[in-house]
């Protein structure tokens, strides 16, 4: 079928960018595993080289763009490559205002790589209603909900402040997914995702995407995508397209499980504080007790796998202070509230009773 942009998100996830293949009518977009394309006349073919364009990647780009309500999608070989590409639109001396508990890899890219090239970064609490965007700022970078503290930001309000300051406003929508939040409709200039997480959803691909409706920005990003070359291969694009088809039902189940687990954790005396934004599958909580107790906890689970990453069908558990956020300096972690005993859960889509029994076992081990 052909889809119009007004179709529902479940329909778009399955059909957008993926009309039946023209030669055979194959319902599933083929893996166009090729680096180059035969040209009938020199330069007279829309497909020339797979760094520039590949039909499997194009289908994925168009599908995610439709889900985010944007007109242009650009896929990359990782979420970091997508974020890196946004930063490459800036110039030395430019100022970036960034949330203070963004993904650890984003913080590392900004402070360890781009600061050396003369970009200036200020880290602030994006969820603060009194947030100020200094005039002349070129980019406002926001994650909502944040990782790992799951703070949410009023994106429409920040979009307005960014626009008034003349800044691009880019939202990392990895945790919410377009099922729960569509930043472009709230005034964001562009949206990025680590497609590694919920969009692919099966923990078998690393990838990233940028979506925008700003044609001029899209052209600059497409130039960089080709010029720099951090593109996903056709096979990874295919797997991500396949995973994407079930996004809506997966997110519903992630939310059901996470909601129940957050409520159950809140009622326990051995939990100091639970953070859950009310949608999607991420739950963070402070275990009452020290780092050793938290380590015993995360080593005791059997259904929740001790691993970094998130957003797959299987449940994962981790300790941000020594895993995903180890690259954030300890005093910065302390300032923003990432305690040593903070445990982050990525609630998968297994049976809730099995997940709860597993956590129950971990509480016993932590008390040990
Ligand atoms: C994982 C993640 C990234 C980085 O993406 P990769 O695919 O691992 O390169 C960026 N932002 C958020 C919020 C993430 O969770």
mmCIF file of C-alpha atoms and ligand atoms in Angstrom:
data_model
loop_
_atom_site.group_PDB
_atom_site.id
_atom_site.type_symbol
_atom_site.label_atom_id
_atom_site.label_comp_id
_atom_site.label_asym_id
_atom_site.label_seq_id
_atom_site.Cartn_x
_atom_site.Cartn_y
_atom_site.Cartn_z
ATOM 1 C CA UNK A 1 0.000 0.000 0.000
ATOM 2 C CA UNK A 2 1.025 3.594 -0.259
ATOM 3 C CA UNK A 3 0.811 5.641 2.890
ATOM 4 C CA UNK A 4 -0.069 9.217 3.400
ATOM 5 C CA UNK A 5 1.557 11.153 6.197
ATOM 6 C CA UNK A 6 -1.720 11.293 8.141
ATOM 7 C CA UNK A 7 -1.874 7.536 8.655
ATOM 8 C CA UNK A 8 -1.554 6.286 12.226
ATOM 9 C CA UNK A 9 1.847 5.474 13.671
ATOM 10 C CA UNK A 10 1.299 1.692 13.632
ATOM 11 C CA UNK A 11 0.485 1.888 9.929
ATOM 12 C CA UNK A 12 3.383 4.209 9.133
ATOM 13 C CA UNK A 13 5.842 1.955 10.978
ATOM 14 C CA UNK A 14 4.835 -0.940 8.739
ATOM 15 C CA UNK A 15 4.334 0.794 5.396
ATOM 16 C CA UNK A 16 5.938 4.243 5.152
ATOM 17 C CA UNK A 17 8.794 4.292 2.629
ATOM 18 C CA UNK A 18 8.162 0.636 1.798
ATOM 19 C CA UNK A 19 5.950 0.175 -1.258
ATOM 20 C CA UNK A 20 6.209 -3.346 -2.722
ATOM 21 C CA UNK A 21 9.451 -3.749 -4.640
ATOM 22 C CA UNK A 22 8.981 -2.806 -8.302
ATOM 23 C CA UNK A 23 10.466 -5.793 -10.153
ATOM 24 C CA UNK A 24 8.915 -8.702 -8.227
ATOM 25 C CA UNK A 25 6.335 -7.142 -5.941
ATOM 26 C CA UNK A 26 8.255 -8.408 -2.891
ATOM 27 C CA UNK A 27 6.317 -7.173 0.129
ATOM 28 C CA UNK A 28 9.430 -6.760 2.248
ATOM 29 C CA UNK A 29 12.022 -4.215 1.127
ATOM 30 C CA UNK A 30 14.982 -6.260 -0.178
ATOM 31 C CA UNK A 31 18.501 -6.026 1.202
ATOM 32 C CA UNK A 32 20.183 -4.159 -1.644
ATOM 33 C CA UNK A 33 23.606 -5.543 -0.793
ATOM 34 C CA UNK A 34 25.542 -3.592 -3.393
ATOM 35 C CA UNK A 35 28.129 -0.839 -3.348
ATOM 36 C CA UNK A 36 27.458 0.479 -6.851
ATOM 37 C CA UNK A 37 24.826 0.598 -9.619
ATOM 38 C CA UNK A 38 24.934 0.135 -13.408
ATOM 39 C CA UNK A 39 24.337 3.426 -15.212
ATOM 40 C CA UNK A 40 22.595 3.435 -18.633
ATOM 41 C CA UNK A 41 24.394 6.675 -19.541
ATOM 42 C CA UNK A 42 27.257 8.317 -17.678
ATOM 43 C CA UNK A 43 25.772 10.104 -14.671
ATOM 44 C CA UNK A 44 22.168 9.385 -15.728
ATOM 45 C CA UNK A 45 20.968 7.174 -12.913
ATOM 46 C CA UNK A 46 19.495 8.179 -9.568
ATOM 47 C CA UNK A 47 21.566 5.539 -7.784
ATOM 48 C CA UNK A 48 25.304 5.931 -8.065
ATOM 49 C CA UNK A 49 27.154 4.641 -4.996
ATOM 50 C CA UNK A 50 25.946 3.195 -1.681
ATOM 51 C CA UNK A 51 27.685 5.705 0.569
ATOM 52 C CA UNK A 52 25.511 8.320 -1.095
ATOM 53 C CA UNK A 53 22.268 6.329 -1.540
ATOM 54 C CA UNK A 54 21.112 2.777 -1.031
ATOM 55 C CA UNK A 55 17.475 1.706 -1.523
ATOM 56 C CA UNK A 56 17.268 -0.291 1.729
ATOM 57 C CA UNK A 57 18.643 2.686 3.661
ATOM 58 C CA UNK A 58 16.300 5.052 1.840
ATOM 59 C CA UNK A 59 13.290 2.954 2.891
ATOM 60 C CA UNK A 60 14.454 3.116 6.518
ATOM 61 C CA UNK A 61 15.108 6.866 6.347
ATOM 62 C CA UNK A 62 11.681 7.543 4.847
ATOM 63 C CA UNK A 63 9.931 5.319 7.371
ATOM 64 C CA UNK A 64 11.491 6.980 10.414
ATOM 65 C CA UNK A 65 10.965 10.449 8.915
ATOM 66 C CA UNK A 66 7.258 9.635 8.540
ATOM 67 C CA UNK A 67 7.035 8.396 12.142
ATOM 68 C CA UNK A 68 8.591 11.633 13.417
ATOM 69 C CA UNK A 69 6.378 13.737 11.136
ATOM 70 C CA UNK A 70 9.418 15.123 9.306
ATOM 71 C CA UNK A 71 10.156 15.410 5.605
ATOM 72 C CA UNK A 72 13.796 14.274 5.623
ATOM 73 C CA UNK A 73 15.436 11.312 7.373
ATOM 74 C CA UNK A 74 19.150 10.500 7.350
ATOM 75 C CA UNK A 75 20.502 7.262 8.784
ATOM 76 C CA UNK A 76 23.941 6.671 10.242
ATOM 77 C CA UNK A 77 26.066 3.778 11.417
ATOM 78 C CA UNK A 78 25.426 4.663 15.081
ATOM 79 C CA UNK A 79 23.516 7.118 17.226
ATOM 80 C CA UNK A 80 26.833 8.830 17.980
ATOM 81 C CA UNK A 81 27.507 9.246 14.238
ATOM 82 C CA UNK A 82 24.098 10.936 13.894
ATOM 83 C CA UNK A 83 24.870 13.271 16.814
ATOM 84 C CA UNK A 84 28.367 13.917 15.454
ATOM 85 C CA UNK A 85 26.852 14.942 12.115
ATOM 86 C CA UNK A 86 24.618 17.543 13.759
ATOM 87 C CA UNK A 87 27.691 18.988 15.525
ATOM 88 C CA UNK A 88 29.562 19.186 12.208
ATOM 89 C CA UNK A 89 27.095 21.816 10.984
ATOM 90 C CA UNK A 90 28.638 24.176 13.602
ATOM 91 C CA UNK A 91 31.855 26.240 13.449
ATOM 92 C CA UNK A 92 34.648 26.965 15.936
ATOM 93 C CA UNK A 93 33.512 29.482 18.554
ATOM 94 C CA UNK A 94 29.849 28.477 18.342
ATOM 95 C CA UNK A 95 28.017 28.058 21.635
ATOM 96 C CA UNK A 96 25.995 24.939 22.463
ATOM 97 C CA UNK A 97 23.566 24.771 25.371
ATOM 98 C CA UNK A 98 23.153 21.176 26.477
ATOM 99 C CA UNK A 99 21.190 19.260 29.068
ATOM 100 C CA UNK A 100 23.281 18.258 32.080
ATOM 101 C CA UNK A 101 22.359 14.580 32.242
ATOM 102 C CA UNK A 102 22.518 13.630 28.593
ATOM 103 C CA UNK A 103 23.702 10.235 27.395
ATOM 104 C CA UNK A 104 27.282 9.674 28.593
ATOM 105 C CA UNK A 105 28.594 9.252 25.046
ATOM 106 C CA UNK A 106 27.046 12.569 24.019
ATOM 107 C CA UNK A 107 28.720 14.300 26.960
ATOM 108 C CA UNK A 108 32.028 12.662 25.986
ATOM 109 C CA UNK A 109 31.726 13.654 22.300
ATOM 110 C CA UNK A 110 30.954 17.251 23.233
ATOM 111 C CA UNK A 111 33.585 17.731 25.958
ATOM 112 C CA UNK A 112 36.413 15.483 24.723
ATOM 113 C CA UNK A 113 36.147 15.850 20.944
ATOM 114 C CA UNK A 114 34.299 18.999 19.922
ATOM 115 C CA UNK A 115 35.586 21.231 22.710
ATOM 116 C CA UNK A 116 39.060 20.689 21.170
ATOM 117 C CA UNK A 117 37.760 22.127 17.900
ATOM 118 C CA UNK A 118 36.634 25.331 19.585
ATOM 119 C CA UNK A 119 32.942 24.681 20.185
ATOM 120 C CA UNK A 120 31.810 26.056 23.543
ATOM 121 C CA UNK A 121 29.436 24.017 25.704
ATOM 122 C CA UNK A 122 27.325 24.982 28.683
ATOM 123 C CA UNK A 123 25.531 22.230 30.588
ATOM 124 C CA UNK A 124 22.262 23.147 32.278
ATOM 125 C CA UNK A 125 19.140 21.554 33.694
ATOM 126 C CA UNK A 126 16.882 21.625 30.614
ATOM 127 C CA UNK A 127 13.844 20.762 32.719
ATOM 128 C CA UNK A 128 14.223 24.025 34.698
ATOM 129 C CA UNK A 129 11.214 26.216 33.769
ATOM 130 C CA UNK A 130 13.449 29.297 34.186
ATOM 131 C CA UNK A 131 15.943 28.029 31.600
ATOM 132 C CA UNK A 132 17.662 30.891 29.764
ATOM 133 C CA UNK A 133 19.034 30.487 26.252
ATOM 134 C CA UNK A 134 21.786 33.124 25.806
ATOM 135 C CA UNK A 135 21.323 35.129 22.581
ATOM 136 C CA UNK A 136 23.725 33.956 19.887
ATOM 137 C CA UNK A 137 23.638 30.329 21.034
ATOM 138 C CA UNK A 138 23.801 28.179 17.909
ATOM 139 C CA UNK A 139 22.451 24.880 19.196
ATOM 140 C CA UNK A 140 20.261 23.784 22.096
ATOM 141 C CA UNK A 141 20.644 20.038 22.727
ATOM 142 C CA UNK A 142 18.018 18.266 24.757
ATOM 143 C CA UNK A 143 17.132 14.745 25.803
ATOM 144 C CA UNK A 144 13.712 14.134 27.262
ATOM 145 C CA UNK A 145 13.299 11.956 29.200
ATOM 146 C CA UNK A 146 16.941 12.157 30.235
ATOM 147 C CA UNK A 147 19.276 9.280 30.842
ATOM 148 C CA UNK A 148 19.519 7.924 33.490
ATOM 149 C CA UNK A 149 17.482 10.291 35.701
ATOM 150 C CA UNK A 150 14.426 10.305 33.402
ATOM 151 C CA UNK A 151 13.680 13.998 33.868
ATOM 152 C CA UNK A 152 11.246 15.415 31.322
ATOM 153 C CA UNK A 153 11.394 18.789 29.633
ATOM 154 C CA UNK A 154 8.639 20.991 28.217
ATOM 155 C CA UNK A 155 9.971 20.813 24.663
ATOM 156 C CA UNK A 156 7.548 23.407 23.269
ATOM 157 C CA UNK A 157 8.739 25.961 25.849
ATOM 158 C CA UNK A 158 12.431 25.306 25.138
ATOM 159 C CA UNK A 159 11.752 25.406 21.381
ATOM 160 C CA UNK A 160 10.345 28.898 21.774
ATOM 161 C CA UNK A 161 13.348 30.090 23.801
ATOM 162 C CA UNK A 162 15.775 28.530 21.314
ATOM 163 C CA UNK A 163 14.023 30.213 18.403
ATOM 164 C CA UNK A 164 14.086 33.580 20.171
ATOM 165 C CA UNK A 165 17.856 33.173 20.680
ATOM 166 C CA UNK A 166 18.367 32.168 17.035
ATOM 167 C CA UNK A 167 19.495 28.646 17.940
ATOM 168 C CA UNK A 168 18.727 25.283 16.375
ATOM 169 C CA UNK A 169 16.838 23.060 18.781
ATOM 170 C CA UNK A 170 17.709 19.376 18.508
ATOM 171 C CA UNK A 171 16.039 16.680 20.603
ATOM 172 C CA UNK A 172 17.438 13.221 21.241
ATOM 173 C CA UNK A 173 14.158 11.276 21.225
ATOM 174 C CA UNK A 174 15.674 7.847 21.845
ATOM 175 C CA UNK A 175 13.910 7.219 25.167
ATOM 176 C CA UNK A 176 10.421 8.455 24.260
ATOM 177 C CA UNK A 177 10.231 7.289 20.606
ATOM 178 C CA UNK A 178 7.753 8.920 18.215
ATOM 179 C CA UNK A 179 5.038 6.774 19.768
ATOM 180 C CA UNK A 180 5.054 9.026 22.855
ATOM 181 C CA UNK A 181 6.662 12.256 21.697
ATOM 182 C CA UNK A 182 7.127 13.955 18.336
ATOM 183 C CA UNK A 183 9.500 16.875 18.949
ATOM 184 C CA UNK A 184 9.192 18.363 15.446
ATOM 185 C CA UNK A 185 5.512 19.025 16.131
ATOM 186 C CA UNK A 186 6.590 20.868 19.306
ATOM 187 C CA UNK A 187 8.982 23.169 17.469
ATOM 188 C CA UNK A 188 12.267 21.232 17.363
ATOM 189 C CA UNK A 189 14.509 21.852 14.345
ATOM 190 C CA UNK A 190 15.614 18.218 14.227
ATOM 191 C CA UNK A 191 15.239 14.932 16.084
ATOM 192 C CA UNK A 192 17.941 12.323 16.573
ATOM 193 C CA UNK A 193 17.725 8.726 17.709
ATOM 194 C CA UNK A 194 20.012 5.945 18.556
ATOM 195 C CA UNK A 195 18.021 3.432 16.454
ATOM 196 C CA UNK A 196 20.052 0.828 18.353
ATOM 197 C CA UNK A 197 17.458 1.197 21.104
ATOM 198 C CA UNK A 198 13.650 1.162 20.755
ATOM 199 C CA UNK A 199 13.342 1.833 17.021
ATOM 200 C CA UNK A 200 15.150 -1.368 16.107
ATOM 201 C CA UNK A 201 14.221 -2.942 19.419
ATOM 202 C CA UNK A 202 15.962 -6.300 19.113
ATOM 203 C CA UNK A 203 19.508 -5.560 20.348
ATOM 204 C CA UNK A 204 21.048 -6.757 17.091
ATOM 205 C CA UNK A 205 22.015 -3.509 15.322
ATOM 206 C CA UNK A 206 23.853 -0.283 16.178
ATOM 207 C CA UNK A 207 22.487 2.692 14.242
ATOM 208 C CA UNK A 208 21.313 6.278 14.319
ATOM 209 C CA UNK A 209 19.054 8.728 12.522
ATOM 210 C CA UNK A 210 18.404 12.454 12.144
ATOM 211 C CA UNK A 211 14.972 13.708 11.057
ATOM 212 C CA UNK A 212 14.116 17.282 10.111
ATOM 213 C CA UNK A 213 11.592 19.227 8.065
ATOM 214 C CA UNK A 214 14.065 22.046 7.430
ATOM 215 C CA UNK A 215 15.059 21.510 3.779
ATOM 216 C CA UNK A 216 18.168 23.656 4.044
ATOM 217 C CA UNK A 217 19.433 21.806 7.132
ATOM 218 C CA UNK A 218 18.571 18.460 5.495
ATOM 219 C CA UNK A 219 20.714 19.375 2.505
ATOM 220 C CA UNK A 220 23.677 20.236 4.721
ATOM 221 C CA UNK A 221 23.215 17.009 6.706
ATOM 222 C CA UNK A 222 22.956 14.911 3.531
ATOM 223 C CA UNK A 223 26.162 16.534 2.285
ATOM 224 C CA UNK A 224 27.874 15.559 5.564
ATOM 225 C CA UNK A 225 26.382 12.062 5.541
ATOM 226 C CA UNK A 226 28.019 11.479 2.164
ATOM 227 C CA UNK A 227 31.179 13.513 2.740
ATOM 228 C CA UNK A 228 31.987 11.950 6.133
ATOM 229 C CA UNK A 229 30.584 8.528 5.317
ATOM 230 C CA UNK A 230 29.336 7.055 8.617
ATOM 231 C CA UNK A 231 26.436 5.299 6.883
ATOM 232 C CA UNK A 232 24.682 2.063 7.866
ATOM 233 C CA UNK A 233 24.996 -0.913 5.546
ATOM 234 C CA UNK A 234 21.997 -2.412 3.761
ATOM 235 C CA UNK A 235 21.775 -5.382 6.094
ATOM 236 C CA UNK A 236 21.646 -3.225 9.228
ATOM 237 C CA UNK A 237 19.101 -0.994 7.497
ATOM 238 C CA UNK A 238 16.975 -4.049 6.691
ATOM 239 C CA UNK A 239 17.086 -5.371 10.255
ATOM 240 C CA UNK A 240 16.125 -1.964 11.616
ATOM 241 C CA UNK A 241 13.215 -1.693 9.156
ATOM 242 C CA UNK A 242 12.070 -5.119 10.259
ATOM 243 C CA UNK A 243 12.295 -4.215 13.938
ATOM 244 C CA UNK A 244 10.516 -0.924 13.364
ATOM 245 C CA UNK A 245 7.375 -2.646 12.095
ATOM 246 C CA UNK A 246 6.408 -3.724 15.609
ATOM 247 C CA UNK A 247 7.380 -0.462 17.319
ATOM 248 C CA UNK A 248 3.861 0.496 18.371
ATOM 249 C CA UNK A 249 2.973 -2.837 19.981
ATOM 250 C CA UNK A 250 6.374 -3.168 21.596
ATOM 251 C CA UNK A 251 6.144 0.295 23.133
ATOM 252 C CA UNK A 252 2.713 -0.486 24.529
ATOM 253 C CA UNK A 253 4.029 -3.594 26.264
ATOM 254 C CA UNK A 254 7.240 -1.862 27.443
ATOM 255 C CA UNK A 255 5.054 0.799 29.045
ATOM 256 C CA UNK A 256 2.702 -1.705 30.687
ATOM 257 C CA UNK A 257 5.588 -3.621 32.250
ATOM 258 C CA UNK A 258 7.528 -0.521 33.295
ATOM 259 C CA UNK A 259 4.450 1.149 34.813
ATOM 260 C CA UNK A 260 3.709 -1.917 36.925
ATOM 261 C CA UNK A 261 7.347 -2.303 38.010
ATOM 262 C CA UNK A 262 7.690 1.397 38.911
ATOM 263 C CA UNK A 263 4.550 1.195 41.062
ATOM 264 C CA UNK A 264 5.715 -1.973 42.742
ATOM 265 C CA UNK A 265 9.171 -0.490 43.454
ATOM 266 C CA UNK A 266 7.621 2.683 44.910
ATOM 267 C CA UNK A 267 5.888 0.644 47.580
ATOM 268 C CA UNK A 268 9.101 -0.922 48.895
ATOM 269 C CA UNK A 269 11.038 0.226 51.943
ATOM 270 C CA UNK A 270 14.363 -0.904 50.436
ATOM 271 C CA UNK A 271 13.962 1.587 47.580
ATOM 272 C CA UNK A 272 14.782 5.236 48.295
ATOM 273 C CA UNK A 273 13.452 6.863 45.143
ATOM 274 C CA UNK A 274 11.837 5.673 41.893
ATOM 275 C CA UNK A 275 11.986 7.627 38.657
ATOM 276 C CA UNK A 276 9.536 6.820 35.881
ATOM 277 C CA UNK A 277 8.124 9.377 33.438
ATOM 278 C CA UNK A 278 4.901 7.389 32.895
ATOM 279 C CA UNK A 279 5.643 6.053 29.406
ATOM 280 C CA UNK A 280 8.226 3.866 27.638
ATOM 281 C CA UNK A 281 10.251 1.140 29.330
ATOM 282 C CA UNK A 282 12.955 2.890 31.367
ATOM 283 C CA UNK A 283 12.804 2.938 35.168
ATOM 284 C CA UNK A 284 15.586 4.178 37.477
ATOM 285 C CA UNK A 285 15.664 3.805 41.225
ATOM 286 C CA UNK A 286 17.953 4.449 44.160
ATOM 287 C CA UNK A 287 18.510 1.360 46.189
ATOM 288 C CA UNK A 288 18.632 2.010 49.913
ATOM 289 C CA UNK A 289 22.188 0.894 50.763
ATOM 290 C CA UNK A 290 25.725 1.348 49.470
ATOM 291 C CA UNK A 291 27.467 0.624 46.173
ATOM 292 C CA UNK A 292 28.237 -2.958 47.272
ATOM 293 C CA UNK A 293 24.549 -3.653 47.798
ATOM 294 C CA UNK A 294 23.790 -2.232 44.340
ATOM 295 C CA UNK A 295 26.477 -4.451 42.805
ATOM 296 C CA UNK A 296 24.999 -7.517 44.560
ATOM 297 C CA UNK A 297 21.585 -6.478 43.230
ATOM 298 C CA UNK A 298 22.548 -6.204 39.556
ATOM 299 C CA UNK A 299 24.562 -9.446 39.687
ATOM 300 C CA UNK A 300 21.649 -11.426 41.113
ATOM 301 C CA UNK A 301 19.083 -10.998 38.344
ATOM 302 C CA UNK A 302 18.628 -13.754 35.775
ATOM 303 C CA UNK A 303 15.867 -12.446 33.510
ATOM 304 C CA UNK A 304 17.220 -8.883 33.556
ATOM 305 C CA UNK A 305 20.618 -9.156 31.862
ATOM 306 C CA UNK A 306 23.436 -7.044 33.305
ATOM 307 C CA UNK A 307 24.301 -4.993 30.230
ATOM 308 C CA UNK A 308 24.557 -1.501 28.818
ATOM 309 C CA UNK A 309 22.121 -0.326 26.164
ATOM 310 C CA UNK A 310 18.333 -0.400 26.363
ATOM 311 C CA UNK A 311 15.147 -0.545 24.385
ATOM 312 C CA UNK A 312 15.290 -4.170 23.258
ATOM 313 C CA UNK A 313 12.623 -6.819 23.789
ATOM 314 C CA UNK A 314 14.747 -8.322 26.561
ATOM 315 C CA UNK A 315 15.042 -6.663 29.969
ATOM 316 C CA UNK A 316 18.396 -5.171 30.941
ATOM 317 C CA UNK A 317 19.773 -3.833 34.212
ATOM 318 C CA UNK A 318 22.802 -1.647 34.846
ATOM 319 C CA UNK A 319 24.601 0.650 37.285
ATOM 320 C CA UNK A 320 25.047 4.043 35.541
ATOM 321 C CA UNK A 321 27.833 5.242 37.877
ATOM 322 C CA UNK A 322 30.177 2.445 36.850
ATOM 323 C CA UNK A 323 28.757 1.501 33.449
ATOM 324 C CA UNK A 324 26.956 3.884 31.057
ATOM 325 C CA UNK A 325 27.941 7.073 32.887
ATOM 326 C CA UNK A 326 31.456 6.139 34.021
ATOM 327 C CA UNK A 327 32.827 8.730 31.563
ATOM 328 C CA UNK A 328 31.014 11.514 33.446
ATOM 329 C CA UNK A 329 33.381 12.871 36.160
ATOM 330 C CA UNK A 330 32.341 11.758 39.689
ATOM 331 C CA UNK A 331 31.735 15.285 40.955
ATOM 332 C CA UNK A 332 29.516 16.044 37.952
ATOM 333 C CA UNK A 333 27.588 12.839 38.605
ATOM 334 C CA UNK A 334 27.143 13.871 42.234
ATOM 335 C CA UNK A 335 25.965 17.364 41.258
ATOM 336 C CA UNK A 336 23.268 16.120 38.910
ATOM 337 C CA UNK A 337 22.129 13.289 41.177
ATOM 338 C CA UNK A 338 23.514 10.086 39.669
ATOM 339 C CA UNK A 339 24.175 8.311 42.973
ATOM 340 C CA UNK A 340 26.422 5.245 43.179
ATOM 341 C CA UNK A 341 23.399 3.152 44.150
ATOM 342 C CA UNK A 342 21.279 4.303 41.200
ATOM 343 C CA UNK A 343 20.026 1.296 39.238
ATOM 344 C CA UNK A 344 18.615 1.649 35.730
ATOM 345 C CA UNK A 345 16.175 -0.871 34.293
ATOM 346 C CA UNK A 346 15.248 -1.268 30.667
ATOM 347 C CA UNK A 347 12.005 -3.179 31.071
ATOM 348 C CA UNK A 348 11.539 -5.586 28.183
ATOM 349 C CA UNK A 349 8.395 -7.294 26.981
ATOM 350 C CA UNK A 350 8.669 -10.553 28.932
ATOM 351 C CA UNK A 351 5.959 -11.660 31.357
ATOM 352 C CA UNK A 352 5.593 -9.146 34.175
ATOM 353 C CA UNK A 353 5.430 -11.867 36.831
ATOM 354 C CA UNK A 354 8.838 -13.196 35.767
ATOM 355 C CA UNK A 355 10.363 -9.717 35.855
ATOM 356 C CA UNK A 356 9.001 -9.058 39.350
ATOM 357 C CA UNK A 357 10.143 -12.420 40.688
ATOM 358 C CA UNK A 358 13.599 -11.684 39.270
ATOM 359 C CA UNK A 359 13.809 -8.301 41.010
ATOM 360 C CA UNK A 360 12.524 -9.861 44.219
ATOM 361 C CA UNK A 361 15.492 -12.247 44.088
ATOM 362 C CA UNK A 362 17.839 -9.296 43.571
ATOM 363 C CA UNK A 363 16.453 -7.420 46.591
ATOM 364 C CA UNK A 364 17.131 -10.507 48.700
ATOM 365 C CA UNK A 365 20.702 -10.721 47.349
ATOM 366 C CA UNK A 366 21.319 -6.998 48.000
ATOM 367 C CA UNK A 367 20.125 -7.325 51.595
ATOM 368 C CA UNK A 368 22.383 -10.428 51.702
HETATM 369 C C1 LIG B 1 22.613 4.871 23.058
HETATM 370 C C2 LIG B 1 22.298 6.310 23.000
HETATM 371 C C3 LIG B 1 23.013 7.169 22.167
HETATM 372 C C4 LIG B 1 24.191 6.696 21.330
HETATM 373 O O1 LIG B 1 23.785 5.831 20.308
HETATM 374 P P1 LIG B 1 24.693 4.629 19.759
HETATM 375 O O2 LIG B 1 23.776 3.951 18.795
HETATM 376 O O3 LIG B 1 25.099 3.780 20.902
HETATM 377 O O4 LIG B 1 25.866 5.256 19.088
HETATM 378 C C5 LIG B 1 22.643 8.497 22.135
HETATM 379 N N1 LIG B 1 21.631 8.969 22.893
HETATM 380 C C6 LIG B 1 20.931 8.174 23.716
HETATM 381 C C7 LIG B 1 19.836 8.752 24.534
HETATM 382 C C8 LIG B 1 21.237 6.828 23.809
HETATM 383 O O5 LIG B 1 20.554 6.046 24.648
#
